[in-house]
Amino acid sequence: MKIYNSLSRQIEEIVPIKEGQVGMYTCGPTVYSTVTIGNWRTYVLADWLVRALQYLGLEVSYVMNITDVGHLTGDNLGDADTGEDRLEKAAKRERKTAWQVAQAYTDEFLEGFAELNLSKPMVFCKATDHIREQIELIKRIEEKGFAYRISDGVYFDVKAFEAAGSKYGELSNLTEIKEGARVEVNPEKRDKRDFALWKFSPKNEKRDMEWESPWGVGFPGWHIECSAMGMKYLGEQFDIHVGGEDLRSTHHPNEIAQSEASTGKGPFVKYWVHGAFLLVDGGRMGKSLGNAYGLNDLRGKDFGAMDLKYFYLSGHYRKQLNFTWEALKAASEARDRLVRMLSGYKKGSERTNLREDKLKKINDYREKFLHAIGDDLNMPEALAVVWEVVKSNVADYDKYDLILEFDEVLGLDLRKSVEGLSEEQAPEELTKMLEKRNRLREEKKWEEADAVREKIEKQGWKVEDDGEESRLVRRR
Ligand code: AMP
Ligand code: ZN
């Protein structure tokens, strides 16, 4: 399969370092608040990629980290070495310890992860569980002459790295960030691009999270965790690294520099995959704007995690996608329709002996689907193939099998939804009300019909009209 590699800026065929096996790492959440539908878009991208590779018969060793220390607020302004630690800040806000904050949001994240039916990594690694590995890595970088110490911490020396013949910031797409932050540069730094490997705890302040180190008590810089844990679980060089597009300018170039400086080998990672951001109502999503929605906000409006996942399928991962409640509703309706069609296929048909021409047709759809996912994960096109199958004259049973096979990549857990649907028969009383409402409509008594529908909806069910037919669907 082919994927756009941000490093080469080209669409490339994925050729794993070890034949048949792929090592893949995704930058996970910073657990200081609820994971947003923007973050989830990036994790769903990683999920599609894992599933697509597995569908193609590759074995995937998948790792995702959980950032629970060291990600400072200055990151928003272009300098991740300044500002407050997000975890410590949240702890003050919530009157808890940073450890409690991390635990609560990690639990919430893992619940959402399961709800979205995302491929489970072989390990979710926490930064705070790998302090020793991070210290060891910084020691190696220092021994090789690529680190120096100033009053607030130990920094990576970009100029020394370049002087040794390496390139810094190849991945970056923002020259202004490459050249320096938008905030005032720490005058002790040798170069504007240098970044913290280890930060000292502020004097006269006891942090919740701090550790002894050869340089002094403190905590790791944000970038070092991903190098240390990526190399620990996947080796000094591995295949794929995924993250949101914001990480392309500094976090990922810094990961590359640290890793390659310590091992003397390159490339640290062969393919860098970046997902474009999710917008909300055409603009930026932000906590201060009140639109940084999480799965809970969706639930409050009767939408489930799978509706969101179906919505993500509507856009290519390298294009920004605009979230609106209307678009989510449209996605939810389309998904419901698909589940109902599948449920009908399951009930209504028997497996047939496929004639040559039918078999060829099924294989053509399979080829088309494979082509879509292999073409830089073109999920909107892959979804279109699903609907082509629905509309085709392929036998129902085979439609069912084929679409469930495609779902191995889409990850919508369609089988579960179909099973859930057949279990959910509306109570007789409501069925009678629906019949009454339909009669009233036939008599063109619209207002009375609507009043009955509203009564039905108050009982937790929804009336859905599909041409001549109408049915009751449980509201989530
Ligand atoms: P953070 O919790 O800020 O460390 O971000 C976790 C992941 O979510 C990173 O890969 C980010 O690039 C990604 N991310 C953050 N905001 C968005 C967004 N609006 N759309 C898509 N991905 C995002
Ligand atoms: Zn990372």
Coordinates of C-alpha atoms and ligand atoms in Angstrom, one line a residue:
M1 CA 0.0 0.0 0.0
K2 CA 1.0 3.6 -0.6
I3 CA 1.1 6.4 1.9
Y4 CA 2.2 10.1 1.9
N5 CA 5.5 10.3 3.7
S6 CA 6.0 13.8 5.2
L7 CA 9.7 13.2 5.3
S8 CA 10.1 12.7 1.5
R9 CA 7.0 14.7 0.8
Q10 CA 5.9 12.0 -1.6
I11 CA 3.4 9.2 -1.8
E12 CA 5.5 6.0 -1.3
E13 CA 5.0 2.3 -1.2
I14 CA 5.3 1.0 2.3
V15 CA 8.2 -1.4 2.4
P16 CA 8.8 -2.6 6.0
I17 CA 12.3 -2.8 7.3
K18 CA 11.7 -6.4 8.3
E19 CA 9.7 -8.3 5.7
G20 CA 6.1 -8.9 6.7
Q21 CA 6.4 -6.9 10.0
V22 CA 5.6 -3.3 10.6
G23 CA 6.7 -1.3 13.7
M24 CA 4.4 1.7 14.2
Y25 CA 4.2 4.4 16.9
T26 CA 1.5 7.0 17.5
C27 CA 1.9 10.1 19.7
G28 CA -0.9 9.7 22.2
P29 CA -2.8 12.1 24.4
T30 CA -1.5 14.5 27.0
V31 CA -3.8 13.4 29.9
Y32 CA -4.6 16.8 31.4
S33 CA -8.2 17.1 30.1
T34 CA -10.8 15.3 28.1
V35 CA -9.6 13.9 24.8
T36 CA -11.3 15.9 22.0
I37 CA -12.9 14.8 18.8
G38 CA -9.9 16.5 17.1
N39 CA -7.5 14.2 19.0
W40 CA -9.7 11.2 18.2
R41 CA -9.5 12.0 14.5
T42 CA -5.7 11.4 14.7
Y43 CA -6.1 8.2 16.6
V44 CA -8.7 6.9 14.1
L45 CA -6.3 7.7 11.3
A46 CA -3.7 5.5 13.1
D47 CA -6.4 2.8 13.6
W48 CA -7.2 2.7 9.8
L49 CA -3.5 2.4 9.0
V50 CA -3.0 -0.5 11.5
R51 CA -6.2 -2.2 10.2
A52 CA -5.2 -1.7 6.5
L53 CA -1.8 -3.1 7.0
Q54 CA -3.2 -6.1 8.9
Y55 CA -5.8 -6.6 6.2
L56 CA -2.9 -6.8 3.7
G57 CA -1.4 -9.6 5.8
L58 CA 1.3 -7.7 7.6
E59 CA 2.0 -8.1 11.3
V60 CA 1.9 -4.8 13.1
S61 CA 3.7 -4.0 16.3
Y62 CA 1.8 -1.0 17.5
V63 CA 2.8 1.3 20.3
M64 CA 1.0 4.4 21.7
N65 CA 2.3 6.6 24.4
I66 CA 0.5 8.6 27.1
T67 CA 2.0 11.9 27.9
D68 CA 1.6 12.5 31.6
V69 CA 4.5 14.8 32.3
G70 CA 6.6 17.5 30.6
H71 CA 4.2 18.9 28.0
L72 CA 4.3 22.6 28.8
T73 CA 1.8 25.2 27.9
G74 CA 4.4 27.2 25.9
D75 CA 3.9 24.6 23.2
N76 CA 0.8 26.6 22.1
L77 CA 3.0 29.6 21.4
G78 CA 5.7 27.7 19.6
D79 CA 8.1 27.1 22.4
A80 CA 7.4 23.8 24.3
D81 CA 10.2 24.6 26.8
T82 CA 8.4 27.5 28.5
G83 CA 5.2 27.8 30.5
E84 CA 3.6 25.5 33.0
D85 CA 3.4 21.7 32.9
R86 CA -0.1 21.0 31.7
L87 CA -0.6 18.3 34.3
E88 CA 0.6 20.4 37.2
K89 CA -1.6 23.3 36.0
A90 CA -4.7 21.0 35.8
A91 CA -3.9 19.7 39.3
K92 CA -4.2 23.2 40.7
R93 CA -7.4 23.8 38.8
E94 CA -9.0 20.6 39.9
R95 CA -7.5 20.6 43.4
K96 CA -5.9 17.2 42.9
T97 CA -2.4 15.9 42.5
A98 CA -0.9 15.7 39.0
W99 CA -0.9 11.9 39.5
Q100 CA -4.7 11.9 40.2
V101 CA -5.3 14.1 37.1
A102 CA -3.3 11.8 34.9
Q103 CA -5.1 8.7 36.2
A104 CA -8.6 10.1 35.7
Y105 CA -8.0 11.3 32.2
T106 CA -6.1 8.2 31.2
D107 CA -9.0 6.1 32.4
E108 CA -11.4 8.3 30.4
F109 CA -9.2 8.0 27.3
L110 CA -9.0 4.2 27.5
E111 CA -12.8 4.0 27.8
G112 CA -13.2 6.2 24.7
F113 CA -10.5 4.2 22.9
A114 CA -12.5 1.0 23.4
E115 CA -15.8 2.6 22.5
L116 CA -14.3 3.8 19.2
N117 CA -13.2 0.2 18.6
L118 CA -9.6 1.3 17.9
S119 CA -6.9 -1.3 17.4
K120 CA -5.3 -1.9 20.7
P121 CA -1.6 -1.3 20.8
M122 CA 0.7 -4.0 22.2
V123 CA 1.6 -1.3 24.8
F124 CA 0.2 2.0 26.0
C125 CA 3.3 3.5 27.5
K126 CA 3.3 6.3 30.0
A127 CA 6.1 8.8 30.1
T128 CA 6.2 8.6 34.0
D129 CA 6.7 4.8 33.8
H130 CA 9.8 5.4 31.6
I131 CA 11.8 8.0 33.5
R132 CA 14.8 5.7 33.7
E133 CA 14.8 5.1 29.9
Q134 CA 14.6 8.8 29.3
I135 CA 17.5 9.6 31.6
E136 CA 19.6 6.8 29.9
L137 CA 18.9 8.3 26.5
I138 CA 19.8 11.8 27.6
K139 CA 23.0 10.4 29.0
R140 CA 23.8 8.9 25.6
I141 CA 23.1 12.1 23.8
E142 CA 25.3 14.0 26.3
E143 CA 28.1 11.5 26.0
K144 CA 28.1 12.0 22.2
G145 CA 28.4 15.8 22.7
F146 CA 25.0 16.8 21.6
A147 CA 23.7 18.2 25.0
Y148 CA 24.6 21.1 27.3
R149 CA 23.4 22.3 30.6
I150 CA 22.0 25.8 31.4
S151 CA 20.3 27.2 34.5
D152 CA 16.8 25.7 33.8
G153 CA 17.8 22.4 32.3
V154 CA 19.7 20.2 29.9
Y155 CA 19.3 21.1 26.2
F156 CA 19.8 19.4 22.9
D157 CA 22.5 21.2 20.8
V158 CA 21.1 21.5 17.2
K159 CA 24.2 23.2 15.9
A160 CA 26.5 20.4 17.1
F161 CA 24.1 17.9 15.5
E162 CA 24.4 19.7 12.2
A163 CA 28.1 20.1 12.5
A164 CA 28.3 16.3 12.7
G165 CA 26.7 16.1 9.3
S166 CA 23.1 15.5 10.2
K167 CA 20.1 17.5 9.0
Y168 CA 17.8 19.1 11.5
G169 CA 14.1 19.9 10.8
E170 CA 13.8 18.1 7.5
L171 CA 10.3 17.1 8.4
S172 CA 9.2 20.6 9.3
N173 CA 6.8 22.5 7.1
L174 CA 7.0 25.8 9.0
T175 CA 10.2 27.6 8.4
E176 CA 9.4 30.3 11.0
I177 CA 9.1 27.7 13.8
K178 CA 12.2 26.0 12.5
E179 CA 14.1 29.2 12.9
G180 CA 12.8 30.0 16.4
A181 CA 9.8 30.4 18.6
R182 CA 7.3 33.1 18.5
V183 CA 8.0 33.8 22.2
E184 CA 11.1 35.3 23.6
V185 CA 14.0 33.0 23.2
N186 CA 15.9 31.9 26.3
P187 CA 19.1 33.9 26.0
E188 CA 21.1 31.0 27.6
K189 CA 20.3 28.7 24.7
R190 CA 23.1 28.3 22.1
D191 CA 20.7 28.3 19.3
K192 CA 17.0 29.2 19.0
R193 CA 16.1 25.7 17.8
D194 CA 17.6 24.0 20.9
F195 CA 15.1 22.2 23.1
A196 CA 14.9 20.8 26.6
L197 CA 15.8 17.2 27.3
W198 CA 15.6 17.6 31.0
K199 CA 14.1 20.5 33.0
F200 CA 15.0 21.3 36.6
S201 CA 12.2 21.7 39.1
P202 CA 11.7 25.4 39.9
K203 CA 13.5 26.6 43.0
N204 CA 11.2 27.0 46.0
E205 CA 8.5 24.9 44.4
K206 CA 7.8 21.3 45.0
R207 CA 6.3 19.7 41.9
D208 CA 4.0 16.6 42.2
M209 CA 6.0 14.9 39.6
E210 CA 9.8 15.2 39.8
W211 CA 12.7 12.8 39.8
E212 CA 16.4 12.6 40.7
S213 CA 18.8 12.7 37.7
P214 CA 22.5 13.1 37.1
W215 CA 21.8 16.8 36.4
G216 CA 19.5 17.6 39.2
V217 CA 15.9 17.1 40.4
G218 CA 13.5 17.7 37.7
F219 CA 11.4 16.1 34.9
P220 CA 11.9 15.1 31.3
G221 CA 11.3 17.5 28.3
W222 CA 8.3 16.6 26.3
H223 CA 10.0 15.2 23.2
I224 CA 12.4 12.8 24.8
E225 CA 9.6 10.3 25.9
C226 CA 8.7 9.4 22.4
S227 CA 12.3 8.7 21.4
A228 CA 12.9 6.7 24.5
M229 CA 9.8 4.6 24.4
G230 CA 9.7 4.3 20.6
M231 CA 13.2 2.8 20.6
K232 CA 12.5 0.7 23.7
Y233 CA 9.5 -1.1 22.1
L234 CA 10.2 -0.9 18.4
G235 CA 14.0 -0.7 18.1
E236 CA 16.4 2.0 17.1
Q237 CA 14.8 2.3 13.7
F238 CA 11.3 1.5 12.8
D239 CA 8.7 1.9 10.1
I240 CA 5.9 4.3 10.8
H241 CA 5.2 7.2 13.1
V242 CA 1.8 8.9 13.2
G243 CA 0.6 12.2 14.7
G244 CA -1.5 15.3 14.1
E245 CA -0.1 17.9 11.7
D246 CA 0.9 20.2 14.5
L247 CA 3.6 17.8 15.6
R248 CA 5.3 18.0 12.2
S249 CA 7.0 21.4 12.9
T250 CA 8.9 20.7 16.1
H251 CA 7.9 17.7 18.2
H252 CA 8.7 15.2 15.5
P253 CA 11.9 16.9 14.1
N254 CA 13.1 16.9 17.7
E255 CA 12.3 13.2 18.1
I256 CA 14.3 12.5 15.0
A257 CA 17.3 14.6 16.2
Q258 CA 17.5 13.1 19.6
S259 CA 17.1 9.5 18.4
E260 CA 19.6 9.8 15.5
A261 CA 22.1 11.7 17.7
S262 CA 22.0 9.0 20.3
T263 CA 22.3 6.0 17.9
G264 CA 24.3 7.5 15.1
K265 CA 21.9 5.8 12.7
G266 CA 19.2 7.2 10.4
P267 CA 16.5 7.3 9.6
F268 CA 15.0 6.9 13.0
V269 CA 11.6 6.3 11.3
K270 CA 11.0 5.5 7.6
Y271 CA 7.5 6.9 7.1
W272 CA 6.0 9.9 8.9
V273 CA 2.3 10.1 8.6
H274 CA 0.5 13.3 9.7
G275 CA -3.2 13.8 9.9
A276 CA -4.8 17.2 9.1
F277 CA -6.8 18.9 11.9
L278 CA -10.4 18.7 12.6
L279 CA -12.2 22.1 12.5
V280 CA -15.4 22.9 14.2
D281 CA -18.0 25.1 12.4
G282 CA -15.3 26.1 10.0
G283 CA -12.9 27.4 12.6
R284 CA -10.3 26.3 15.2
M285 CA -11.3 24.0 18.0
G286 CA -10.4 25.2 21.4
K287 CA -11.2 24.8 25.1
S288 CA -11.6 28.6 25.4
L289 CA -14.0 28.6 22.4
G290 CA -16.2 26.1 24.1
N291 CA -16.2 23.8 21.1
A292 CA -13.5 21.3 22.1
Y293 CA -16.1 18.5 22.2
G294 CA -15.4 15.1 23.7
L295 CA -17.3 11.8 23.3
N296 CA -19.4 12.9 26.3
D297 CA -20.7 15.9 24.5
L298 CA -21.8 13.6 21.6
R299 CA -23.5 11.2 24.0
G300 CA -25.5 14.2 25.4
K301 CA -27.0 14.7 22.0
D302 CA -27.7 11.0 21.4
F303 CA -24.8 10.3 19.1
G304 CA -22.5 7.3 19.6
A305 CA -18.8 6.8 19.0
M306 CA -19.5 4.9 15.8
D307 CA -21.4 7.9 14.4
L308 CA -18.2 9.9 14.9
K309 CA -16.1 7.3 13.3
Y310 CA -18.4 7.1 10.3
F311 CA -18.3 10.9 10.1
Y312 CA -14.4 10.8 10.0
L313 CA -14.7 8.5 6.9
S314 CA -16.2 11.4 5.0
G315 CA -12.8 13.2 4.6
H316 CA -9.4 12.3 3.5
Y317 CA -6.9 12.3 6.4
R318 CA -4.6 14.9 4.7
K319 CA -7.4 17.4 4.3
Q320 CA -8.9 19.4 7.2
L321 CA -12.3 18.1 8.1
N322 CA -15.1 20.4 9.3
F323 CA -17.2 19.1 12.2
T324 CA -20.8 20.4 12.5
W325 CA -23.7 18.8 14.3
E326 CA -25.6 18.6 11.0
A327 CA -22.7 16.7 9.4
L328 CA -22.6 14.3 12.4
K329 CA -26.4 13.8 12.1
A330 CA -26.0 13.0 8.4
A331 CA -23.2 10.5 9.2
S332 CA -25.3 8.9 11.9
E333 CA -28.3 8.5 9.6
A334 CA -26.1 7.0 6.9
R335 CA -24.6 4.5 9.3
D336 CA -28.0 3.5 10.6
R337 CA -29.2 2.9 7.1
L338 CA -26.2 0.7 6.4
V339 CA -26.7 -1.3 9.6
R340 CA -30.4 -1.8 8.7
M341 CA -29.5 -2.9 5.1
L342 CA -27.0 -5.4 6.6
S343 CA -29.5 -6.7 9.0
G344 CA -31.9 -7.3 6.2
Y345 CA -29.3 -9.2 4.2
K346 CA -28.6 -11.4 7.1
K347 CA -32.1 -12.4 7.6
G348 CA -33.3 -12.6 4.1
S349 CA -30.9 -14.8 2.2
E350 CA -29.1 -18.0 2.0
R351 CA -25.5 -18.5 0.9
T352 CA -25.6 -19.3 -2.8
N353 CA -23.2 -21.2 -4.9
L354 CA -21.6 -18.4 -6.7
R355 CA -21.6 -18.5 -10.5
E356 CA -18.4 -17.4 -12.2
D357 CA -19.7 -14.0 -13.2
K358 CA -20.9 -13.2 -9.6
L359 CA -17.7 -14.3 -8.1
K360 CA -15.8 -12.0 -10.5
K361 CA -18.1 -9.1 -9.5
I362 CA -17.3 -9.7 -5.8
N363 CA -13.6 -9.8 -6.5
D364 CA -13.9 -6.6 -8.6
Y365 CA -15.4 -4.8 -5.6
R366 CA -12.7 -6.2 -3.4
E367 CA -10.0 -5.0 -5.8
K368 CA -11.7 -1.5 -5.8
F369 CA -11.8 -1.4 -2.0
L370 CA -8.1 -2.5 -1.8
H371 CA -7.2 0.1 -4.4
A372 CA -8.8 2.9 -2.3
I373 CA -7.1 2.0 1.0
G374 CA -3.8 1.4 -0.8
D375 CA -4.0 4.8 -2.4
D376 CA -2.8 6.9 0.6
L377 CA -5.7 5.6 2.7
N378 CA -8.5 7.0 0.7
M379 CA -11.3 6.2 3.1
P380 CA -14.0 8.3 1.5
E381 CA -13.5 6.2 -1.6
A382 CA -13.4 3.0 0.3
L383 CA -16.7 3.9 1.9
A384 CA -18.2 4.7 -1.5
V385 CA -17.3 1.1 -2.6
V386 CA -19.3 -0.2 0.4
W387 CA -22.4 1.7 -0.9
E388 CA -21.7 0.4 -4.4
V389 CA -21.9 -3.1 -3.1
V390 CA -25.2 -2.3 -1.3
K391 CA -26.7 -1.0 -4.6
S392 CA -25.3 -3.9 -6.7
N393 CA -27.1 -7.0 -7.7
V394 CA -24.7 -9.3 -5.7
A395 CA -26.7 -11.8 -3.6
D396 CA -27.6 -10.5 -0.2
Y397 CA -25.7 -13.0 1.8
D398 CA -22.5 -12.2 -0.2
K399 CA -23.1 -8.5 0.3
Y400 CA -23.2 -9.1 4.0
D401 CA -20.0 -11.1 4.0
L402 CA -18.2 -8.7 1.8
I403 CA -19.2 -5.6 3.7
L404 CA -18.2 -7.2 7.0
E405 CA -14.9 -8.0 5.5
F406 CA -14.4 -4.4 4.5
D407 CA -15.3 -3.5 8.0
E408 CA -12.1 -5.1 9.2
V409 CA -10.5 -1.9 7.8
L410 CA -13.3 0.6 8.5
G411 CA -13.5 -0.6 12.1
L412 CA -17.2 0.4 12.5
D413 CA -18.0 -2.8 14.3
L414 CA -20.9 -3.4 12.0
R415 CA -21.5 -6.9 13.1
K416 CA -22.2 -5.7 16.7
S417 CA -24.5 -3.0 15.5
V418 CA -26.5 -5.5 13.3
E419 CA -26.8 -7.9 16.2
G420 CA -27.8 -5.0 18.5
L421 CA -30.5 -4.0 16.0
S422 CA -32.2 -7.4 15.8
E423 CA -32.3 -7.6 19.6
E424 CA -34.1 -4.3 19.9
Q425 CA -37.8 -4.9 19.2
A426 CA -39.9 -1.9 20.2
P427 CA -42.6 -2.7 22.8
E428 CA -46.0 -3.5 21.3
E429 CA -47.6 -0.4 22.8
L430 CA -45.2 1.8 20.8
T431 CA -45.7 -0.2 17.6
K432 CA -49.4 0.4 17.9
M433 CA -48.8 4.1 18.4
L434 CA -46.7 4.1 15.2
E435 CA -49.5 2.5 13.3
K436 CA -51.9 5.1 14.6
R437 CA -49.5 7.9 13.6
N438 CA -49.2 6.5 10.1
R439 CA -53.0 6.2 9.8
L440 CA -53.3 9.9 10.8
R441 CA -50.7 10.8 8.2
E442 CA -52.6 8.9 5.5
E443 CA -55.6 11.0 6.5
K444 CA -53.4 14.1 6.2
K445 CA -54.0 14.9 9.9
W446 CA -50.4 16.2 10.2
E447 CA -50.6 17.9 13.5
E448 CA -52.2 14.9 15.3
A449 CA -49.7 12.6 13.7
D450 CA -46.8 14.7 14.9
A451 CA -48.2 14.8 18.4
V452 CA -48.2 10.9 18.5
R453 CA -44.7 10.9 17.1
E454 CA -43.6 13.2 19.9
K455 CA -45.1 10.9 22.5
I456 CA -43.2 8.0 21.0
E457 CA -40.0 10.0 21.1
K458 CA -40.5 10.8 24.8
Q459 CA -40.2 7.0 25.4
G460 CA -36.7 6.9 24.1
W461 CA -37.5 5.7 20.5
K462 CA -37.2 7.5 17.2
V463 CA -39.5 7.3 14.2
E464 CA -37.7 6.9 11.0
D465 CA -39.4 7.2 7.6
D466 CA -37.9 5.6 4.6
G467 CA -40.1 6.2 1.6
E468 CA -43.3 4.2 2.2
E469 CA -42.0 2.5 5.3
S470 CA -41.5 3.8 8.8
R471 CA -39.9 2.1 11.7
L472 CA -39.0 2.6 15.4
V473 CA -35.3 2.9 16.2
R474 CA -34.0 3.1 19.8
R475 CA -32.4 6.4 20.6
R476 CA -28.9 6.0 21.9
Ligands
AMP1 P1 -2.1 16.4 22.7 O1 -3.0 15.7 23.6 O2 -2.2 17.9 22.6 O3 -0.7 16.0 22.9 O4 -2.5 15.9 21.2 C1 -2.7 14.5 20.9 C2 -2.8 14.3 19.4 O5 -3.9 14.9 18.9 C3 -1.6 14.8 18.6 O6 -1.2 13.9 17.6 C4 -2.2 16.1 18.0 O7 -1.5 16.4 16.8 C5 -3.6 15.7 17.8 N1 -4.5 16.8 17.6 C6 -4.7 17.8 18.5 N2 -5.7 18.7 18.1 C7 -6.2 18.1 16.9 C8 -7.2 18.5 16.0 N3 -8.0 19.6 16.2 N4 -7.5 17.7 15.0 C9 -6.7 16.6 14.8 N5 -5.8 16.2 15.6 C10 -5.5 16.9 16.7
ZN2 ZN 5.4 12.1 20.4

